[in-house]
């Protein structure tokens, strides 16, 4: 469910919504949006902020990584329908939650143009530490090419391991970085073609 209120202004090439209040799937965002048709492709740009964000309903429309047989999905990742406009959005969130994981003070930048997607997590607080990263994706007739970089510092290794794996034997401050890259037309191919590197260390860990 989507609804929006705000001050609307329009001219021959742009449509702007200021003092906007947008509600989507129980989440509320405030800020401003501009829809511009000055370029060859229209662009939706803007800056939005949210005090709280529940990520699960927002992510529900995305393709599931698992098929009905609980194996990696072979369904095509990309739709044959062309996106009607490009994106250039900035989003700040005081608190976001996905299941038991909570992220605080998150800043996001999202750009989509000519089949290229760029998502930057400028900074965030998670598991008592900092997490930032960037993901680049490019679509073509052969599928999707993706690359992601993550950097993390002073994260609570015990809380993270417990949430991800149910492990209670680890502790300390986790820091490091990770790089992942892959390509494919479905999740099965992305997993098969996945390559990456992880450099991490734990300080003040439990004996």
Coordinates of N, CA and C in Angstrom, one line a residue:
X1 N 0.8 -1.2 0.0 CA 0.0 0.0 0.0 C 0.9 1.2 0.0
X2 N 0.6 2.2 -0.9 CA 1.4 3.4 -1.0 C 0.5 4.6 -1.0
X3 N 0.9 5.6 -0.2 CA 0.1 6.9 -0.2 C 1.1 8.0 0.0
X4 N 0.8 9.2 -0.5 CA 1.7 10.4 -0.4 C 0.9 11.7 -0.2
X5 N 1.5 12.6 0.5 CA 0.9 13.9 0.7 C 2.1 14.9 0.6
X6 N 1.8 16.2 0.2 CA 2.9 17.2 0.1 C 2.4 18.3 -0.7
X7 N 3.3 19.3 -0.9 CA 3.1 20.5 -1.7 C 3.5 20.2 -3.1
X8 N 2.6 20.2 -4.1 CA 2.9 19.8 -5.4 C 3.1 21.0 -6.3
X9 N 4.2 21.0 -7.1 CA 4.4 22.0 -8.1 C 4.8 21.4 -9.4
X10 N 4.4 22.0 -10.5 CA 4.7 21.5 -11.8 C 4.9 22.6 -12.9
X11 N 5.8 22.2 -13.8 CA 5.9 23.1 -15.0 C 6.0 22.1 -16.2
X12 N 6.5 22.7 -17.3 CA 6.5 21.9 -18.6 C 7.4 20.6 -18.5
X13 N 8.4 20.6 -17.6 CA 9.4 19.5 -17.6 C 9.6 18.9 -16.3
X14 N 9.1 19.5 -15.2 CA 9.4 18.9 -13.9 C 8.1 18.9 -13.1
X15 N 8.1 17.9 -12.1 CA 7.0 17.8 -11.2 C 7.7 17.5 -9.8
X16 N 7.4 18.4 -8.9 CA 8.1 18.3 -7.6 C 7.1 18.2 -6.4
X17 N 7.5 17.4 -5.4 CA 6.7 17.2 -4.2 C 7.5 17.6 -3.0
X18 N 7.3 18.7 -2.4 CA 8.0 19.1 -1.2 C 7.2 18.9 0.0
X19 N 7.8 19.0 1.2 CA 7.2 18.6 2.5 C 6.4 17.3 2.3
X20 N 7.0 16.4 1.7 CA 6.3 15.1 1.3 C 6.3 14.2 2.6
X21 N 5.2 13.5 2.6 CA 5.0 12.4 3.6 C 4.5 11.2 2.9
X22 N 5.4 10.2 2.8 CA 5.1 9.0 2.0 C 5.0 7.8 2.9
X23 N 3.9 7.1 2.7 CA 3.6 5.9 3.5 C 3.6 4.7 2.6
X24 N 4.4 3.7 2.9 CA 4.5 2.5 2.1 C 4.7 1.3 3.0
X25 N 3.7 0.4 2.9 CA 3.8 -0.9 3.7 C 4.0 -0.6 5.1
X26 N 3.3 0.4 5.7 CA 3.4 0.6 7.1 C 4.6 1.5 7.5
X27 N 5.5 1.9 6.5 CA 6.6 2.7 6.8 C 6.3 4.2 6.4
X28 N 6.9 5.1 7.1 CA 6.7 6.5 6.7 C 8.0 7.2 6.5
X29 N 8.1 7.9 5.3 CA 9.3 8.7 4.9 C 8.9 10.1 4.7
X30 N 9.8 11.0 5.0 CA 9.5 12.4 4.8 C 10.7 13.1 4.0
X31 N 10.3 14.1 3.2 CA 11.4 14.8 2.5 C 10.8 15.4 1.2
X32 N 11.6 15.3 0.1 CA 11.1 15.9 -1.1 C 11.5 15.0 -2.3
X33 N 10.7 15.1 -3.4 CA 11.0 14.3 -4.6 C 10.8 15.3 -5.8
X34 N 11.6 15.0 -6.9 CA 11.4 15.7 -8.1 C 11.5 14.8 -9.3
X35 N 10.5 14.9 -10.1 CA 10.4 14.1 -11.4 C 10.7 15.0 -12.5
X36 N 11.8 14.7 -13.2 CA 12.3 15.6 -14.3 C 12.3 14.9 -15.6
X37 N 11.8 15.6 -16.7 CA 11.8 15.0 -18.0 C 12.7 15.8 -18.9
X38 N 13.7 16.5 -18.4 CA 14.6 17.3 -19.2 C 15.6 16.5 -20.0
X39 N 16.0 15.3 -19.5 CA 16.9 14.5 -20.2 C 16.2 13.5 -21.1
X40 N 17.1 12.7 -21.8 CA 16.5 11.7 -22.7 C 15.6 10.8 -22.0
X41 N 16.0 10.4 -20.8 CA 15.1 9.6 -19.9 C 14.7 10.4 -18.7
X42 N 13.4 10.3 -18.2 CA 13.0 10.9 -17.0 C 13.8 10.5 -15.8
X43 N 14.0 11.3 -14.8 CA 14.7 11.0 -13.6 C 13.9 11.3 -12.4
X44 N 13.8 10.4 -11.5 CA 13.1 10.6 -10.2 C 14.2 10.8 -9.2
X45 N 14.4 12.0 -8.6 CA 15.4 12.3 -7.6 C 14.8 12.8 -6.3
X46 N 15.6 12.7 -5.2 CA 15.0 13.3 -4.0 C 15.8 12.9 -2.8
X47 N 15.4 13.4 -1.7 CA 16.0 13.1 -0.4 C 14.9 12.8 0.6
X48 N 15.0 11.6 1.3 CA 13.9 11.2 2.2 C 14.6 10.7 3.5
X49 N 13.8 10.8 4.6 CA 14.3 10.4 5.9 C 13.2 9.6 6.6
X50 N 13.6 8.7 7.5 CA 12.6 7.9 8.2 C 13.2 7.7 9.6
X51 N 12.3 7.9 10.6 CA 12.7 7.6 12.0 C 12.8 6.1 12.2
X52 N 11.9 5.3 11.7 CA 11.9 3.9 11.8 C 11.5 3.2 10.4
X53 N 12.1 2.1 10.1 CA 11.9 1.5 8.8 C 11.9 -0.1 9.0
X54 N 10.8 -0.7 8.7 CA 10.7 -2.2 8.7 C 11.0 -2.6 7.3
X55 N 12.2 -3.3 7.1 CA 12.7 -3.7 5.8 C 12.0 -4.9 5.2
X56 N 11.4 -5.8 6.0 CA 10.9 -7.0 5.4 C 9.8 -6.8 4.4
X57 N 8.8 -5.9 4.7 CA 7.7 -5.7 3.7 C 8.2 -5.0 2.5
X58 N 9.3 -4.1 2.6 CA 9.8 -3.4 1.5 C 10.6 -4.3 0.5
X59 N 11.2 -5.4 1.1 CA 12.0 -6.3 0.3 C 11.2 -7.5 -0.2
X60 N 10.0 -7.6 0.2 CA 9.1 -8.7 -0.2 C 8.9 -8.8 -1.7
X61 N 8.8 -7.7 -2.5 CA 8.6 -7.8 -3.9 C 9.8 -8.3 -4.7
X62 N 11.0 -8.3 -4.1 CA 12.2 -8.8 -4.8 C 12.1 -10.3 -5.0
X63 N 12.8 -10.7 -6.1 CA 12.8 -12.2 -6.4 C 13.4 -13.0 -5.2
X64 N 12.8 -14.1 -4.9 CA 13.3 -15.0 -3.8 C 14.5 -15.7 -4.3
X65 N 15.5 -15.8 -3.5 CA 16.7 -16.6 -3.9 C 16.5 -18.1 -3.9
X66 N 15.5 -18.6 -3.3 CA 15.2 -20.0 -3.3 C 14.0 -20.3 -4.1
X67 N 14.0 -21.5 -4.8 CA 12.8 -21.9 -5.5 C 11.9 -22.8 -4.6
X68 N 10.9 -23.3 -5.2 CA 9.9 -24.1 -4.4 C 10.6 -25.4 -3.9
X69 N 11.6 -25.9 -4.5 CA 12.3 -27.1 -4.0 C 13.4 -26.7 -3.0
X70 N 13.4 -25.4 -2.6 CA 14.4 -24.9 -1.6 C 15.8 -24.9 -2.1
X71 N 16.0 -25.2 -3.3 CA 17.3 -25.0 -4.0 C 17.4 -23.6 -4.5
X72 N 18.6 -23.2 -5.0 CA 18.8 -21.8 -5.5 C 17.9 -21.7 -6.7
X73 N 17.2 -20.5 -6.8 CA 16.2 -20.3 -7.8 C 16.8 -20.2 -9.2
X74 N 16.1 -20.8 -10.2 CA 16.5 -20.7 -11.6 C 15.6 -19.7 -12.4
X75 N 14.8 -19.0 -11.6 CA 13.9 -18.0 -12.3 C 14.8 -16.8 -12.7
X76 N 14.5 -16.2 -13.9 CA 15.2 -15.0 -14.3 C 15.2 -13.9 -13.3
X77 N 16.3 -13.2 -13.1 CA 16.4 -12.1 -12.2 C 15.8 -10.9 -12.7
X78 N 15.9 -10.6 -14.0 CA 15.6 -9.4 -14.6 C 14.3 -9.5 -15.4
X79 N 13.5 -8.5 -15.2 CA 12.2 -8.4 -16.0 C 12.4 -7.9 -17.4
X80 N 11.6 -8.3 -18.3 CA 11.7 -7.9 -19.7 C 11.2 -6.4 -19.8
X81 N 10.4 -6.0 -18.8 CA 9.9 -4.6 -18.9 C 10.9 -3.6 -18.6
X82 N 11.0 -2.6 -19.4 CA 12.0 -1.5 -19.2 C 11.5 -0.6 -18.1
X83 N 12.4 -0.2 -17.2 CA 12.1 0.8 -16.1 C 11.7 2.1 -16.7
X84 N 10.6 2.7 -16.3 CA 10.1 3.9 -17.0 C 11.0 5.2 -16.7
X85 N 11.8 5.2 -15.7 CA 12.6 6.4 -15.4 C 13.9 5.9 -14.6
X86 N 14.9 6.8 -14.6 CA 16.1 6.6 -13.8 C 15.9 7.1 -12.3
X87 N 16.8 6.7 -11.4 CA 16.6 7.0 -10.0 C 17.9 7.7 -9.5
X88 N 17.7 8.7 -8.6 CA 18.8 9.3 -7.9 C 18.3 9.7 -6.5
X89 N 18.4 8.8 -5.6 CA 17.7 9.1 -4.3 C 18.8 9.0 -3.1
X90 N 18.5 9.9 -2.1 CA 19.3 9.8 -0.9 C 18.3 9.5 0.3
X91 N 18.7 8.6 1.1 CA 17.8 8.1 2.2 C 18.6 8.0 3.5
X92 N 18.0 8.6 4.6 CA 18.6 8.5 5.9 C 17.6 7.9 6.8
X93 N 18.0 7.0 7.6 CA 17.1 6.2 8.5 C 17.7 6.2 9.9
X94 N 16.9 6.6 10.9 CA 17.4 6.6 12.3 C 17.5 5.1 12.8
X95 N 16.5 4.3 12.5 CA 16.5 2.9 12.9 C 15.8 2.1 11.9
X96 N 16.4 1.0 11.4 CA 15.9 0.1 10.5 C 16.0 -1.3 11.1
X97 N 15.0 -2.2 10.8 CA 15.0 -3.5 11.3 C 14.6 -4.5 10.2
X98 N 15.4 -5.6 10.2 CA 15.0 -6.8 9.3 C 15.1 -8.0 10.2
X99 N 13.9 -8.6 10.5 CA 13.8 -9.7 11.5 C 14.4 -9.3 12.8
X100 N 15.5 -10.0 13.3 CA 16.0 -9.6 14.6 C 17.2 -8.6 14.5
X101 N 17.6 -8.2 13.3 CA 18.7 -7.4 13.1 C 18.3 -5.9 13.0
X102 N 18.9 -5.1 13.8 CA 18.6 -3.6 13.8 C 19.8 -2.8 13.3
X103 N 19.5 -1.8 12.5 CA 20.6 -0.9 12.0 C 20.2 0.5 12.4
X104 N 21.1 1.3 12.8 CA 20.9 2.6 13.2 C 21.7 3.6 12.5
X105 N 21.2 4.9 12.4 CA 21.9 6.0 11.7 C 22.5 5.6 10.4
X106 N 21.6 5.1 9.5 CA 22.0 4.6 8.2 C 21.8 5.7 7.2
X107 N 22.8 5.9 6.3 CA 22.7 6.8 5.1 C 22.9 6.0 3.9
X108 N 21.9 6.1 2.9 CA 21.9 5.4 1.7 C 21.9 6.3 0.5
X109 N 22.6 5.9 -0.6 CA 22.5 6.6 -1.9 C 22.2 5.6 -2.9
X110 N 21.1 5.8 -3.7 CA 20.7 4.8 -4.7 C 20.6 5.5 -6.1
X111 N 21.3 5.0 -7.0 CA 21.3 5.5 -8.4 C 21.0 4.4 -9.4
X112 N 20.2 4.6 -10.4 CA 19.9 3.7 -11.4 C 19.8 4.4 -12.7
X113 N 20.7 4.0 -13.7 CA 20.7 4.8 -15.0 C 21.2 3.8 -16.1
X114 N 20.5 3.7 -17.2 CA 21.0 3.0 -18.3 C 21.4 1.6 -18.0
X115 N 20.6 0.9 -17.2 CA 20.9 -0.5 -16.8 C 22.0 -0.7 -15.8
X116 N 22.5 0.5 -15.2 CA 23.5 0.5 -14.2 C 22.9 0.8 -12.9
X117 N 23.2 0.1 -11.8 CA 22.7 0.3 -10.5 C 23.8 0.5 -9.5
X118 N 23.7 1.5 -8.7 CA 24.8 1.8 -7.7 C 24.1 2.1 -6.4
X119 N 24.4 1.3 -5.4 CA 23.8 1.4 -4.0 C 24.9 1.6 -3.0
X120 N 25.0 2.7 -2.3 CA 26.0 3.0 -1.4 C 25.4 3.1 0.0
X121 N 26.0 2.3 0.9 CA 25.7 2.5 2.4 C 26.8 3.4 2.9
X122 N 26.5 4.6 3.1 CA 27.5 5.6 3.4 C 28.1 5.4 4.8
X123 N 27.2 5.0 5.7 CA 27.6 4.6 7.1 C 26.4 4.1 7.8
X124 N 26.6 3.2 8.8 CA 25.5 2.7 9.7 C 26.1 2.2 10.9
X125 N 25.3 2.1 12.0 CA 25.6 1.4 13.2 C 24.9 0.1 13.3
X126 N 25.7 -1.0 13.5 CA 25.1 -2.3 13.6 C 25.9 -3.2 14.5
X127 N 25.3 -3.9 15.3 CA 25.9 -4.8 16.3 C 27.0 -4.1 17.0
X128 N 26.7 -2.8 17.4 CA 27.6 -2.0 18.2 C 28.8 -1.4 17.5
X129 N 28.9 -1.7 16.2 CA 30.0 -1.1 15.4 C 29.5 -0.4 14.1
X130 N 30.4 -0.2 13.2 CA 30.1 0.6 12.0 C 30.2 -0.4 10.8
X131 N 29.3 -0.1 9.8 CA 29.2 -0.9 8.6 C 29.0 0.1 7.5
X132 N 29.8 0.0 6.4 CA 29.6 0.8 5.2 C 29.9 -0.1 4.0
X133 N 29.4 0.3 2.8 CA 29.7 -0.5 1.6 C 29.1 0.1 0.4
X134 N 29.3 -0.6 -0.7 CA 28.8 -0.2 -2.0 C 28.6 -1.4 -2.9
X135 N 27.5 -1.4 -3.6 CA 27.2 -2.4 -4.6 C 26.9 -1.8 -5.9
X136 N 27.6 -2.4 -6.9 CA 27.4 -2.0 -8.3 C 26.8 -3.1 -9.1
X137 N 25.8 -2.9 -9.9 CA 25.2 -3.9 -10.7 C 25.0 -3.4 -12.1
X138 N 25.1 -4.2 -13.1 CA 24.9 -3.9 -14.5 C 24.1 -5.0 -15.1
X139 N 23.0 -4.6 -15.8 CA 22.2 -5.6 -16.5 C 22.4 -5.6 -18.0
X140 N 22.3 -6.8 -18.6 CA 22.4 -6.9 -20.0 C 21.5 -8.0 -20.5
X141 N 21.6 -8.3 -21.7 CA 20.7 -9.4 -22.2 C 21.2 -10.8 -21.7
X142 N 22.4 -10.9 -21.2 CA 23.0 -12.1 -20.6 C 22.7 -12.3 -19.2
X143 N 22.2 -11.2 -18.5 CA 21.9 -11.3 -17.1 C 22.5 -10.2 -16.3
X144 N 23.0 -10.4 -15.1 CA 23.4 -9.4 -14.2 C 24.8 -9.6 -13.8
X145 N 25.6 -8.5 -13.8 CA 27.0 -8.5 -13.2 C 27.0 -7.7 -12.0
X146 N 27.5 -8.2 -10.9 CA 27.4 -7.5 -9.6 C 28.7 -7.6 -8.9
X147 N 29.0 -6.5 -8.2 CA 30.2 -6.4 -7.3 C 29.9 -5.6 -6.1
X148 N 30.3 -6.1 -4.9 CA 30.0 -5.5 -3.6 C 31.2 -5.4 -2.8
X149 N 31.4 -4.3 -2.1 CA 32.5 -4.1 -1.1 C 31.9 -3.6 0.2
X150 N 32.3 -4.3 1.3 CA 31.8 -4.0 2.6 C 33.0 -3.8 3.5
X151 N 32.9 -2.8 4.4 CA 33.9 -2.5 5.5 C 33.2 -2.4 6.8
X152 N 33.8 -3.1 7.8 CA 33.1 -3.1 9.1 C 34.1 -3.0 10.2
X153 N 33.8 -2.3 11.3 CA 34.7 -2.1 12.4 C 33.9 -2.2 13.7
X154 N 34.6 -2.8 14.7 CA 34.2 -2.9 16.1 C 32.8 -3.5 16.3
X155 N 32.4 -4.4 15.4 CA 31.1 -5.1 15.6 C 31.2 -6.2 16.6
X156 N 30.1 -6.4 17.3 CA 30.0 -7.4 18.4 C 29.9 -8.8 17.7
X157 N 31.0 -9.5 17.7 CA 31.1 -10.8 16.9 C 30.2 -11.8 17.6
X158 N 30.0 -11.8 18.9 CA 29.1 -12.7 19.5 C 27.7 -12.6 19.1
X159 N 27.2 -11.3 19.1 CA 25.8 -11.1 18.8 C 25.5 -11.4 17.3
X160 N 26.5 -11.1 16.4 CA 26.4 -11.4 15.0 C 26.3 -12.9 14.8
X161 N 27.3 -13.6 15.4 CA 27.3 -15.1 15.2 C 26.1 -15.7 15.7
X162 N 25.5 -15.2 16.8 CA 24.3 -15.8 17.4 C 23.1 -15.6 16.5
X163 N 23.0 -14.4 15.9 CA 21.9 -14.1 15.0 C 22.0 -14.9 13.7
X164 N 23.2 -15.0 13.2 CA 23.3 -15.7 11.9 C 23.3 -17.2 12.0
X165 N 24.0 -17.7 13.0 CA 24.3 -19.2 13.1 C 23.8 -19.8 14.4
X166 N 23.3 -19.0 15.3 CA 23.0 -19.6 16.6 C 24.2 -20.0 17.4
X167 N 25.4 -19.4 17.1 CA 26.6 -19.8 17.8 C 26.8 -18.8 19.0
X168 N 27.1 -19.4 20.1 CA 27.3 -18.7 21.4 C 28.7 -18.7 21.9
X169 N 29.6 -19.4 21.2 CA 30.9 -19.6 21.7 C 31.9 -18.5 21.3
X170 N 31.5 -17.6 20.5 CA 32.5 -16.6 20.0 C 32.2 -15.2 20.6
X171 N 33.2 -14.4 20.7 CA 33.0 -13.0 21.2 C 34.1 -12.1 20.8
X172 N 34.0 -10.8 21.1 CA 35.0 -9.9 20.7 C 34.5 -8.8 19.7
X173 N 35.5 -8.0 19.3 CA 35.2 -6.9 18.4 C 35.6 -7.3 17.0
X174 N 34.7 -7.4 16.1 CA 35.0 -7.8 14.7 C 35.2 -6.6 13.8
X175 N 36.3 -6.7 13.0 CA 36.6 -5.7 12.0 C 37.2 -6.3 10.8
X176 N 37.0 -5.6 9.6 CA 37.6 -6.1 8.4 C 36.9 -5.6 7.2
X177 N 37.1 -6.3 6.1 CA 36.4 -5.9 4.8 C 36.2 -7.1 4.0
X178 N 35.2 -7.0 3.1 CA 34.8 -8.1 2.2 C 34.5 -7.6 0.8
X179 N 34.9 -8.4 -0.2 CA 34.6 -8.0 -1.6 C 34.0 -9.3 -2.2
X180 N 32.9 -9.1 -2.9 CA 32.2 -10.1 -3.6 C 31.9 -9.7 -5.1
X181 N 32.0 -10.7 -6.0 CA 31.6 -10.4 -7.4 C 31.0 -11.6 -8.0
X182 N 30.1 -11.4 -8.9 CA 29.5 -12.6 -9.6 C 28.7 -12.1 -10.8
X183 N 28.2 -13.0 -11.6 CA 27.4 -12.7 -12.8 C 26.5 -13.9 -13.0
X184 N 25.3 -13.6 -13.7 CA 24.4 -14.7 -14.0 C 23.0 -14.2 -14.3
X185 N 22.2 -15.0 -14.8 CA 20.8 -14.6 -15.1 C 19.8 -15.1 -14.0
X186 N 20.3 -15.8 -13.0 CA 19.4 -16.3 -12.0 C 20.2 -16.5 -10.7
X187 N 19.6 -16.7 -9.6 CA 20.4 -16.9 -8.3 C 21.3 -18.1 -8.4
X188 N 20.8 -19.2 -9.0 CA 21.7 -20.4 -9.1 C 23.0 -20.0 -9.8
X189 N 22.9 -19.3 -10.9 CA 24.2 -18.9 -11.6 C 25.0 -17.9 -10.8
X190 N 24.4 -17.0 -10.1 CA 25.1 -16.1 -9.3 C 25.9 -16.8 -8.2
X191 N 25.3 -17.8 -7.6 CA 26.0 -18.6 -6.6 C 27.1 -19.4 -7.2
X192 N 26.9 -20.0 -8.3 CA 27.9 -20.8 -9.0 C 29.1 -20.0 -9.4
X193 N 28.9 -18.7 -9.8 CA 29.9 -17.8 -10.3 C 30.5 -16.9 -9.2
X194 N 30.1 -17.1 -8.0 CA 30.5 -16.2 -6.9 C 32.0 -16.3 -6.6
X195 N 32.7 -15.2 -6.5 CA 34.1 -15.1 -6.1 C 34.2 -13.9 -5.1
X196 N 35.1 -14.0 -4.2 CA 35.3 -12.9 -3.3 C 36.5 -13.1 -2.4
X197 N 36.6 -12.1 -1.5 CA 37.7 -12.1 -0.5 C 37.3 -11.5 0.8
X198 N 37.6 -12.2 1.9 CA 37.3 -11.7 3.2 C 38.6 -11.5 4.0
X199 N 38.8 -10.4 4.6 CA 39.9 -10.1 5.5 C 39.2 -9.6 6.8
X200 N 39.3 -10.4 7.9 CA 38.7 -10.0 9.1 C 39.5 -10.4 10.3
X201 N 39.3 -9.8 11.4 CA 40.0 -10.1 12.7 C 39.1 -9.8 13.9
X202 N 39.3 -10.5 15.0 CA 38.6 -10.3 16.2 C 39.5 -9.9 17.3
X203 N 39.2 -8.8 17.9 CA 40.1 -8.3 19.0 C 39.3 -8.5 20.3
X204 N 40.1 -8.7 21.4 CA 39.5 -8.9 22.8 C 38.5 -10.0 22.8
X205 N 38.8 -11.1 22.0 CA 37.8 -12.2 21.9 C 37.9 -13.1 23.2
X206 N 36.8 -13.8 23.3 CA 36.7 -14.8 24.4 C 37.7 -15.9 24.2
X207 N 38.3 -16.4 25.3 CA 39.3 -17.5 25.2 C 38.6 -18.8 24.8

